PDB file of C-alpha atoms in Angstrom:
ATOM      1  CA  UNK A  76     -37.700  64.872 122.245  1.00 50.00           C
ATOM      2  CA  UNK A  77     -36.936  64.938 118.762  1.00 54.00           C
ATOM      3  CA  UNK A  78     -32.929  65.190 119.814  1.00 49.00           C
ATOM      4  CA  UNK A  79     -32.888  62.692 122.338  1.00 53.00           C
ATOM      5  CA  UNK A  80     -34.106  59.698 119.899  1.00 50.00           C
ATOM      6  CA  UNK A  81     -31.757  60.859 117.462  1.00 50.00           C
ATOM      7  CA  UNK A  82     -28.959  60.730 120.124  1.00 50.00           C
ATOM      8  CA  UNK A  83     -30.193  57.228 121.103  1.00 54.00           C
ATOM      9  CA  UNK A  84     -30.374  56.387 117.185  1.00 54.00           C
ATOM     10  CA  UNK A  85     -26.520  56.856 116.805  1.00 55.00           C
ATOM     11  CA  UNK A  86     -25.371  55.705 120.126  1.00 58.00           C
ATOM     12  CA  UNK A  87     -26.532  52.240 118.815  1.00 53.00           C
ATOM     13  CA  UNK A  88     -25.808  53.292 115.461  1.00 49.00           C
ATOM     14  CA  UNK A  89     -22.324  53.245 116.607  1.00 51.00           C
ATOM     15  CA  UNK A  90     -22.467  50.311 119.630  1.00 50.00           C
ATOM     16  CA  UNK A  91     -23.597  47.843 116.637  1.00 45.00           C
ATOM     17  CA  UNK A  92     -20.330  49.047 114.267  1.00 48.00           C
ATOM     18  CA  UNK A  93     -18.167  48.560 117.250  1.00 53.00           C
ATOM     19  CA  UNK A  94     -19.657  45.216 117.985  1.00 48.00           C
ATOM     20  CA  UNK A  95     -19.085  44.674 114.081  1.00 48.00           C
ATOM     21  CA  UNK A  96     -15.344  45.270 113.809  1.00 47.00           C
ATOM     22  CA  UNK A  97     -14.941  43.346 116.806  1.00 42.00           C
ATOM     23  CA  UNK A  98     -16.542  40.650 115.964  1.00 42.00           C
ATOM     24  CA  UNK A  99     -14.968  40.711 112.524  1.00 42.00           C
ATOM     25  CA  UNK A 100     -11.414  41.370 114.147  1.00 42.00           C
ATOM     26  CA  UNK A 101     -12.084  38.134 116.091  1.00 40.00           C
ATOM     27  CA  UNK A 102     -12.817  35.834 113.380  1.00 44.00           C
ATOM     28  CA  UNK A 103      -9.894  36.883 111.408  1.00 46.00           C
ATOM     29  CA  UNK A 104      -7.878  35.908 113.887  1.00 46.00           C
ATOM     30  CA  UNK A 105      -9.053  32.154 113.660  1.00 46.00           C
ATOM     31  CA  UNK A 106      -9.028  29.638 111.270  1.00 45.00           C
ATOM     32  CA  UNK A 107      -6.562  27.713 112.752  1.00 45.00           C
ATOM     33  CA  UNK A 108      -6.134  23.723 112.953  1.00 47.00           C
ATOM     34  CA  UNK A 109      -7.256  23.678 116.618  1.00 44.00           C
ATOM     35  CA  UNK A 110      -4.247  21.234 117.086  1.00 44.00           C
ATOM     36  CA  UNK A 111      -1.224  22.264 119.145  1.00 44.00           C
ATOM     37  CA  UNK A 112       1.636  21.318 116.417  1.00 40.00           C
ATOM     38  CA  UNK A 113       3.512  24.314 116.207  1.00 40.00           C
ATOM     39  CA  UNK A 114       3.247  26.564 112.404  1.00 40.00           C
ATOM     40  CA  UNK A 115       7.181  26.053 112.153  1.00 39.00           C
ATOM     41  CA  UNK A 116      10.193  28.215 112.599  1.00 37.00           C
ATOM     42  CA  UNK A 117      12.526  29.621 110.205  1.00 36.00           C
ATOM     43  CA  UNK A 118      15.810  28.801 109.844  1.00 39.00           C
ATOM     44  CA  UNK A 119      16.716  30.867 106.892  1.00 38.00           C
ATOM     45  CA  UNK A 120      17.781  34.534 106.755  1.00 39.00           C
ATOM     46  CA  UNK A 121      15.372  36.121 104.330  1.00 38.00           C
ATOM     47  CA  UNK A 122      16.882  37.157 100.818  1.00 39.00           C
ATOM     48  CA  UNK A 123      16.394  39.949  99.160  1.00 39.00           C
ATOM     49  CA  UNK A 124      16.486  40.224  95.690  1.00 41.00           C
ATOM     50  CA  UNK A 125      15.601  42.483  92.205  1.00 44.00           C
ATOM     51  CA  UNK A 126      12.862  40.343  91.034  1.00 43.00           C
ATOM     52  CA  UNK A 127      10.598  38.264  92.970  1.00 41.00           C
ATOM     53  CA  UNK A 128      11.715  36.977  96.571  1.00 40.00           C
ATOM     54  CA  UNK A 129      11.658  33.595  97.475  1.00 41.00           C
ATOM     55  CA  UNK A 130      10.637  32.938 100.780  1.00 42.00           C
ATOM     56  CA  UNK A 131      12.511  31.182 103.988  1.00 42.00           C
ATOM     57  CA  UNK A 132      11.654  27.329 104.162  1.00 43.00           C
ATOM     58  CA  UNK A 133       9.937  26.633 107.829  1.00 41.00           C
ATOM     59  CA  UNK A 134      10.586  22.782 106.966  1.00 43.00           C
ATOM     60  CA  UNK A 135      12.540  20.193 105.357  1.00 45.00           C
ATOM     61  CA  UNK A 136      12.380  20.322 101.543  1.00 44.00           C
ATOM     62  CA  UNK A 137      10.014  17.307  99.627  1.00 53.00           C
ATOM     63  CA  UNK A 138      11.437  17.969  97.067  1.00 58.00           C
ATOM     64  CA  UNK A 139      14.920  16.188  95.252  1.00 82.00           C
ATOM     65  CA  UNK A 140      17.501  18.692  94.836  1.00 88.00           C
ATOM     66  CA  UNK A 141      18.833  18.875  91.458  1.00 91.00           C
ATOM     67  CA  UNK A 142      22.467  19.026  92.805  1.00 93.00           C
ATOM     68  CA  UNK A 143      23.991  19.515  95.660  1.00 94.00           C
ATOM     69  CA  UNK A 144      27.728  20.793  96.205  1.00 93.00           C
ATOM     70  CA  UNK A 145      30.104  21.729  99.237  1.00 93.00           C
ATOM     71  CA  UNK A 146      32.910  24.741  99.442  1.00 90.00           C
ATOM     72  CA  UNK A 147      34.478  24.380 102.847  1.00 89.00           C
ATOM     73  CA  UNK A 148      31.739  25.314 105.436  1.00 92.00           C
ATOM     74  CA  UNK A 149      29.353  26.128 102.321  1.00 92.00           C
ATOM     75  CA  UNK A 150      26.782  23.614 101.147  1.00 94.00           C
ATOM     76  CA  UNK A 151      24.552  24.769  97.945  1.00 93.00           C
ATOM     77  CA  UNK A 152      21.758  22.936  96.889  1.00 95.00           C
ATOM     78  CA  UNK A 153      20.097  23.682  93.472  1.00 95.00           C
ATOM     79  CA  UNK A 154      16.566  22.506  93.808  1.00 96.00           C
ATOM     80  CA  UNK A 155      14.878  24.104  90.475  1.00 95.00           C
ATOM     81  CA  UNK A 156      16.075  25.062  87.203  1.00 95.00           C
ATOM     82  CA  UNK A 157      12.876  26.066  85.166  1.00 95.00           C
ATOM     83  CA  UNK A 158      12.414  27.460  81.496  1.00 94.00           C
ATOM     84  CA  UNK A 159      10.051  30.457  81.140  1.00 90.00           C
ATOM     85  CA  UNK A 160       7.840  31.588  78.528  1.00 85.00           C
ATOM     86  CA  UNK A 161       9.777  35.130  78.752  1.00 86.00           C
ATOM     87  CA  UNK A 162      13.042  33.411  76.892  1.00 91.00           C
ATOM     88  CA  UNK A 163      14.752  32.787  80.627  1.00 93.00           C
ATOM     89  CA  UNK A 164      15.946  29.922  83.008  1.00 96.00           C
ATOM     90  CA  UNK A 165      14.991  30.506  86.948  1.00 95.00           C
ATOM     91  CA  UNK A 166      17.324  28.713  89.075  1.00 95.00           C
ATOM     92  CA  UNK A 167      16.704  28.509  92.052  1.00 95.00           C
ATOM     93  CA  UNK A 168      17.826  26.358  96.204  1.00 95.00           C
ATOM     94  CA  UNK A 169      19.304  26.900  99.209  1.00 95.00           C
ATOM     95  CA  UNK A 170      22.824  27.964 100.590  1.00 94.00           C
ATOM     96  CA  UNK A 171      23.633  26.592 104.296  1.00 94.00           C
ATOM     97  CA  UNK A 172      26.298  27.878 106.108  1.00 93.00           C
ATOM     98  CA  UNK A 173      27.499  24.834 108.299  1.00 93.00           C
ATOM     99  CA  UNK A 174      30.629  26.868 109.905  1.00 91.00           C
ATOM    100  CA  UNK A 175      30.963  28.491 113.166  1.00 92.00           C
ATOM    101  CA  UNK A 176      31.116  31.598 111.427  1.00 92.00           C
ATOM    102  CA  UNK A 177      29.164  34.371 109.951  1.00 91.00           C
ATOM    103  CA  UNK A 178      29.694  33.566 106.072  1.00 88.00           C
ATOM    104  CA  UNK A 179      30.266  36.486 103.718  1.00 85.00           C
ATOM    105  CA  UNK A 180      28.734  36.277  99.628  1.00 79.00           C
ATOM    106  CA  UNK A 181      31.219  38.549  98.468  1.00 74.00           C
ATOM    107  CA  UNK A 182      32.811  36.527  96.232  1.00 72.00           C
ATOM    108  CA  UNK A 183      30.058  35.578  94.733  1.00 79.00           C
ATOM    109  CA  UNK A 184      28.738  39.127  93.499  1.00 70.00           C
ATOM    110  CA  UNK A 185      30.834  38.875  90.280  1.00 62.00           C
ATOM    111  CA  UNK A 186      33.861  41.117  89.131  1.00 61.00           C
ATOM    112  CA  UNK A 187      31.703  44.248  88.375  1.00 59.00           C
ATOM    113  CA  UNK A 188      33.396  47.301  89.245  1.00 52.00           C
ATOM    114  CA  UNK A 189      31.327  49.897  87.410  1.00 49.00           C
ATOM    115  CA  UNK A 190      27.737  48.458  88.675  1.00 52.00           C
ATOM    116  CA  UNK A 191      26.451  49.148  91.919  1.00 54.00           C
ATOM    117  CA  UNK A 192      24.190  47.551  94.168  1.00 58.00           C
ATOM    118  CA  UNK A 193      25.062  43.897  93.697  1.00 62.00           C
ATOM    119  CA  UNK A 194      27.183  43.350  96.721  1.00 66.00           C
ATOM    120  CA  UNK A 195      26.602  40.135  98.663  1.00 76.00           C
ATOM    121  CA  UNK A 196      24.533  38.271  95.905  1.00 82.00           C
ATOM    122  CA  UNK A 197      24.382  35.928  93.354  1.00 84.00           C
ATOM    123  CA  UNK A 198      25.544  38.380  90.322  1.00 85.00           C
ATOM    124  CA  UNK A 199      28.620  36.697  89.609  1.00 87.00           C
ATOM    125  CA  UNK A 200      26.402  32.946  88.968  1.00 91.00           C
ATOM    126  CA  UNK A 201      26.668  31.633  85.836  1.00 93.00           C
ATOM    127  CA  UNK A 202      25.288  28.994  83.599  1.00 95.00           C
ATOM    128  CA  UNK A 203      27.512  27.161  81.492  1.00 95.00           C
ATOM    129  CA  UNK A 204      26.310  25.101  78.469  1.00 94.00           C
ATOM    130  CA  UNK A 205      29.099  22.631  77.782  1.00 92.00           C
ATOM    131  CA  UNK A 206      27.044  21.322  74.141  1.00 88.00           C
ATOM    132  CA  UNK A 207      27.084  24.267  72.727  1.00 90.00           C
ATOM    133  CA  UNK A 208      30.209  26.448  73.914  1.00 93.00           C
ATOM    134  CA  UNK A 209      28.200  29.088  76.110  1.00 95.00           C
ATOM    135  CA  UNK A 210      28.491  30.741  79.298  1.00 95.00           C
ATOM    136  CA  UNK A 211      25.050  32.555  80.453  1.00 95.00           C
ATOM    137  CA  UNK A 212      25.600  35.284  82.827  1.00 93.00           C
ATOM    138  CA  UNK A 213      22.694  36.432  85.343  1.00 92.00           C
ATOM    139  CA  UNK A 214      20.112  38.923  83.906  1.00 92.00           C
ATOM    140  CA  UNK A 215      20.569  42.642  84.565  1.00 88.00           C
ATOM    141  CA  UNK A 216      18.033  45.553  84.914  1.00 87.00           C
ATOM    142  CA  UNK A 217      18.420  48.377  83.570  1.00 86.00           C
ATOM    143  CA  UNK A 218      19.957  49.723  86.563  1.00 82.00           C
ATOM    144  CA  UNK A 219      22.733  47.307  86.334  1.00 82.00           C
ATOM    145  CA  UNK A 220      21.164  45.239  89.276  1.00 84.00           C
ATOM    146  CA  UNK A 221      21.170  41.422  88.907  1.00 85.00           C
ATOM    147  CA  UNK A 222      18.266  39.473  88.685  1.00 90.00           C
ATOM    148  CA  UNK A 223      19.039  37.562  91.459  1.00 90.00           C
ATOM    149  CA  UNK A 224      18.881  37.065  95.241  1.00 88.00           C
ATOM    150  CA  UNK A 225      20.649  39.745  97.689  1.00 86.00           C
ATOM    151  CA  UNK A 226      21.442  38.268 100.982  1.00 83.00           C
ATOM    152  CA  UNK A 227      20.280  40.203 103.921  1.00 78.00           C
ATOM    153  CA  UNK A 228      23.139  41.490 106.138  1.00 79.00           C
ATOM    154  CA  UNK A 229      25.581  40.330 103.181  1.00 80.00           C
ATOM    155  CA  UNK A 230      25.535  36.704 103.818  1.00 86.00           C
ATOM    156  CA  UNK A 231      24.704  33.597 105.809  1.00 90.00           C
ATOM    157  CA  UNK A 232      24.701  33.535 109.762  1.00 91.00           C
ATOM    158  CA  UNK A 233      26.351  30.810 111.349  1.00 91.00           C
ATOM    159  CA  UNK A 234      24.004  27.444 110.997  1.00 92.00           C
ATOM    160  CA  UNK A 235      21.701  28.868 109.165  1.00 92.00           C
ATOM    161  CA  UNK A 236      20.150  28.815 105.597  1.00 93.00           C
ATOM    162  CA  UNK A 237      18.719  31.245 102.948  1.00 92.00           C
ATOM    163  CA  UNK A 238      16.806  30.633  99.942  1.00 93.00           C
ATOM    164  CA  UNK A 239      18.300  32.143  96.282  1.00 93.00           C
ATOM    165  CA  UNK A 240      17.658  32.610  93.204  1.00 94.00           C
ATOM    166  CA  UNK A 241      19.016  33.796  90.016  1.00 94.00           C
ATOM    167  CA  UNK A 242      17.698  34.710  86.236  1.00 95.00           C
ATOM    168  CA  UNK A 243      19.568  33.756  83.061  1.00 96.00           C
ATOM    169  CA  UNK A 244      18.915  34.486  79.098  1.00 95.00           C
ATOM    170  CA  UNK A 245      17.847  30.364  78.324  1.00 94.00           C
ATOM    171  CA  UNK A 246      20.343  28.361  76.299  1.00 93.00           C
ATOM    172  CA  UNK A 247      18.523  27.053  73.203  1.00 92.00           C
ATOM    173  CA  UNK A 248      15.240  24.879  73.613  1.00 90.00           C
ATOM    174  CA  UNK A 249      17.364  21.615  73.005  1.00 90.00           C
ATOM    175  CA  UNK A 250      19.850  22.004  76.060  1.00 92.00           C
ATOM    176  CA  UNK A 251      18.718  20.696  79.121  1.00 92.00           C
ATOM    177  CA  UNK A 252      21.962  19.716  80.774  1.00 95.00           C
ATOM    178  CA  UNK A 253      23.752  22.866  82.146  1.00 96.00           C
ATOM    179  CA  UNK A 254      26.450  23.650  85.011  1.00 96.00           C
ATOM    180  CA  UNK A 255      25.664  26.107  87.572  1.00 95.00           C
ATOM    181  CA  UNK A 256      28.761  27.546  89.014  1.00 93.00           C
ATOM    182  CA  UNK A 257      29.110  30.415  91.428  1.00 91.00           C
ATOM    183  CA  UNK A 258      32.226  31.812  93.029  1.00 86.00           C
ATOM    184  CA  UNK A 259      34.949  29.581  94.040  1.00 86.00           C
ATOM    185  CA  UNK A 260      32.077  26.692  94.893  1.00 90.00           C
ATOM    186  CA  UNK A 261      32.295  23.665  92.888  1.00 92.00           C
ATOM    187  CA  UNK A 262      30.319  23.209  89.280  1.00 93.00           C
ATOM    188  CA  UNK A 263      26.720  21.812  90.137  1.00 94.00           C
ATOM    189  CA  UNK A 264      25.431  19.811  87.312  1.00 95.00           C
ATOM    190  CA  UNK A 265      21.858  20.611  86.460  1.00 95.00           C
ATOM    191  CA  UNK A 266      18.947  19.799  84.491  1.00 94.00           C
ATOM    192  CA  UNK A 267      16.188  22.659  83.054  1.00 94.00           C
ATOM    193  CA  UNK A 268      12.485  21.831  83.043  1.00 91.00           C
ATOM    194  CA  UNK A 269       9.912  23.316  81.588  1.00 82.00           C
ATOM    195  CA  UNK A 270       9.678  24.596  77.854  1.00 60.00           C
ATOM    196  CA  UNK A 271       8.845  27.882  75.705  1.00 48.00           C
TER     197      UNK A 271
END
């Protein structure tokens, strides 16, 4: 007798932690608006990258672009340019291929030839400080990697955009107006935020 109630015990023992996780499972799937607007698609190829990695836009940007320059099918907006605490500038936008084509980073990796691992990326980005005479080059680990955005699949697919983003040592706390120039794309004329 003593068996059977025991048996009973842990078949709803068990029917109630079933009922549990389902329940739970359910819930967590909720939490939506209830509406029927759709959460947004990407249109950007996801970047990869040595530090942190920004994340594909699903919609049009709020925000004012710093600067905005065109190479050929190319366009690259700058959209933040931000002092840290840690004695760097993030910069940071978008690159859109407009062509009809898929469009290759390659040249603008940098002319490295004893590094490895910074193929179709940013490594070759620079910031240059007309004031006071100084180029900034992007931030290295100590594996030689740039501090900078990777693209996926070495570049840009045809129409579509990717987020970037690159690391540099910051020019001194009284410079705010800066170029950023990558590859054979035009100088973008930026300003840094932010302070140490």
């Amino acid at each position: 007798m003593d068996l059977r109630h025991t048996m009973k015990g842990r078949r709803a023992l068990a029917a109630v932690a079933i009922t549990t996780g389902l329940l739970l499972t359910v819930s967590g799937c909720g939490g939506g608006d209830g509406g029927d607007k759709p959460s947004g698609t990407s249109t950007s190829q996801s970047s990869k990258g040595g530090g942190s990695k920004p994340q594909a836009s699903s919609t049009p940007s709020q925000v004012t672009a710093l600067a905005e320059v065109k190479g050929g099918d190319i366009t690259l907006t700058v959209s933040s340019a931000v002092r840290d605490q840690g004695g760097y500038v993030t910069v940071s936008g978008k690159v859109t291929n407009g062509g009809g084509q898929f469009w290759i980073a390659s040249n603008w990796r940098g002319d490295e030839r004893e590094l490895s691992g910074n193929g179709a990326s940013l490594a070759g980005a620079s910031l240059i400080d007309s004031k006071g005479k100084k180029k900034y080059l992007v931030l290295r680990d100590t594996q030689g990697r740039c501090l900078c955005t990777k693209f996926d699949g070495g570049g840009v697919e045809a129409g579509q955009s990717a987020d970037w983003f690159a690391q540099f040592p910051a020019p001194p706390a009284d410079t705010t107006n800066v170029d950023f120039q990558v590859g054979s794309m035009p100088p973008a004329s930026i300003q840094i935020s932010g302070g140490e």
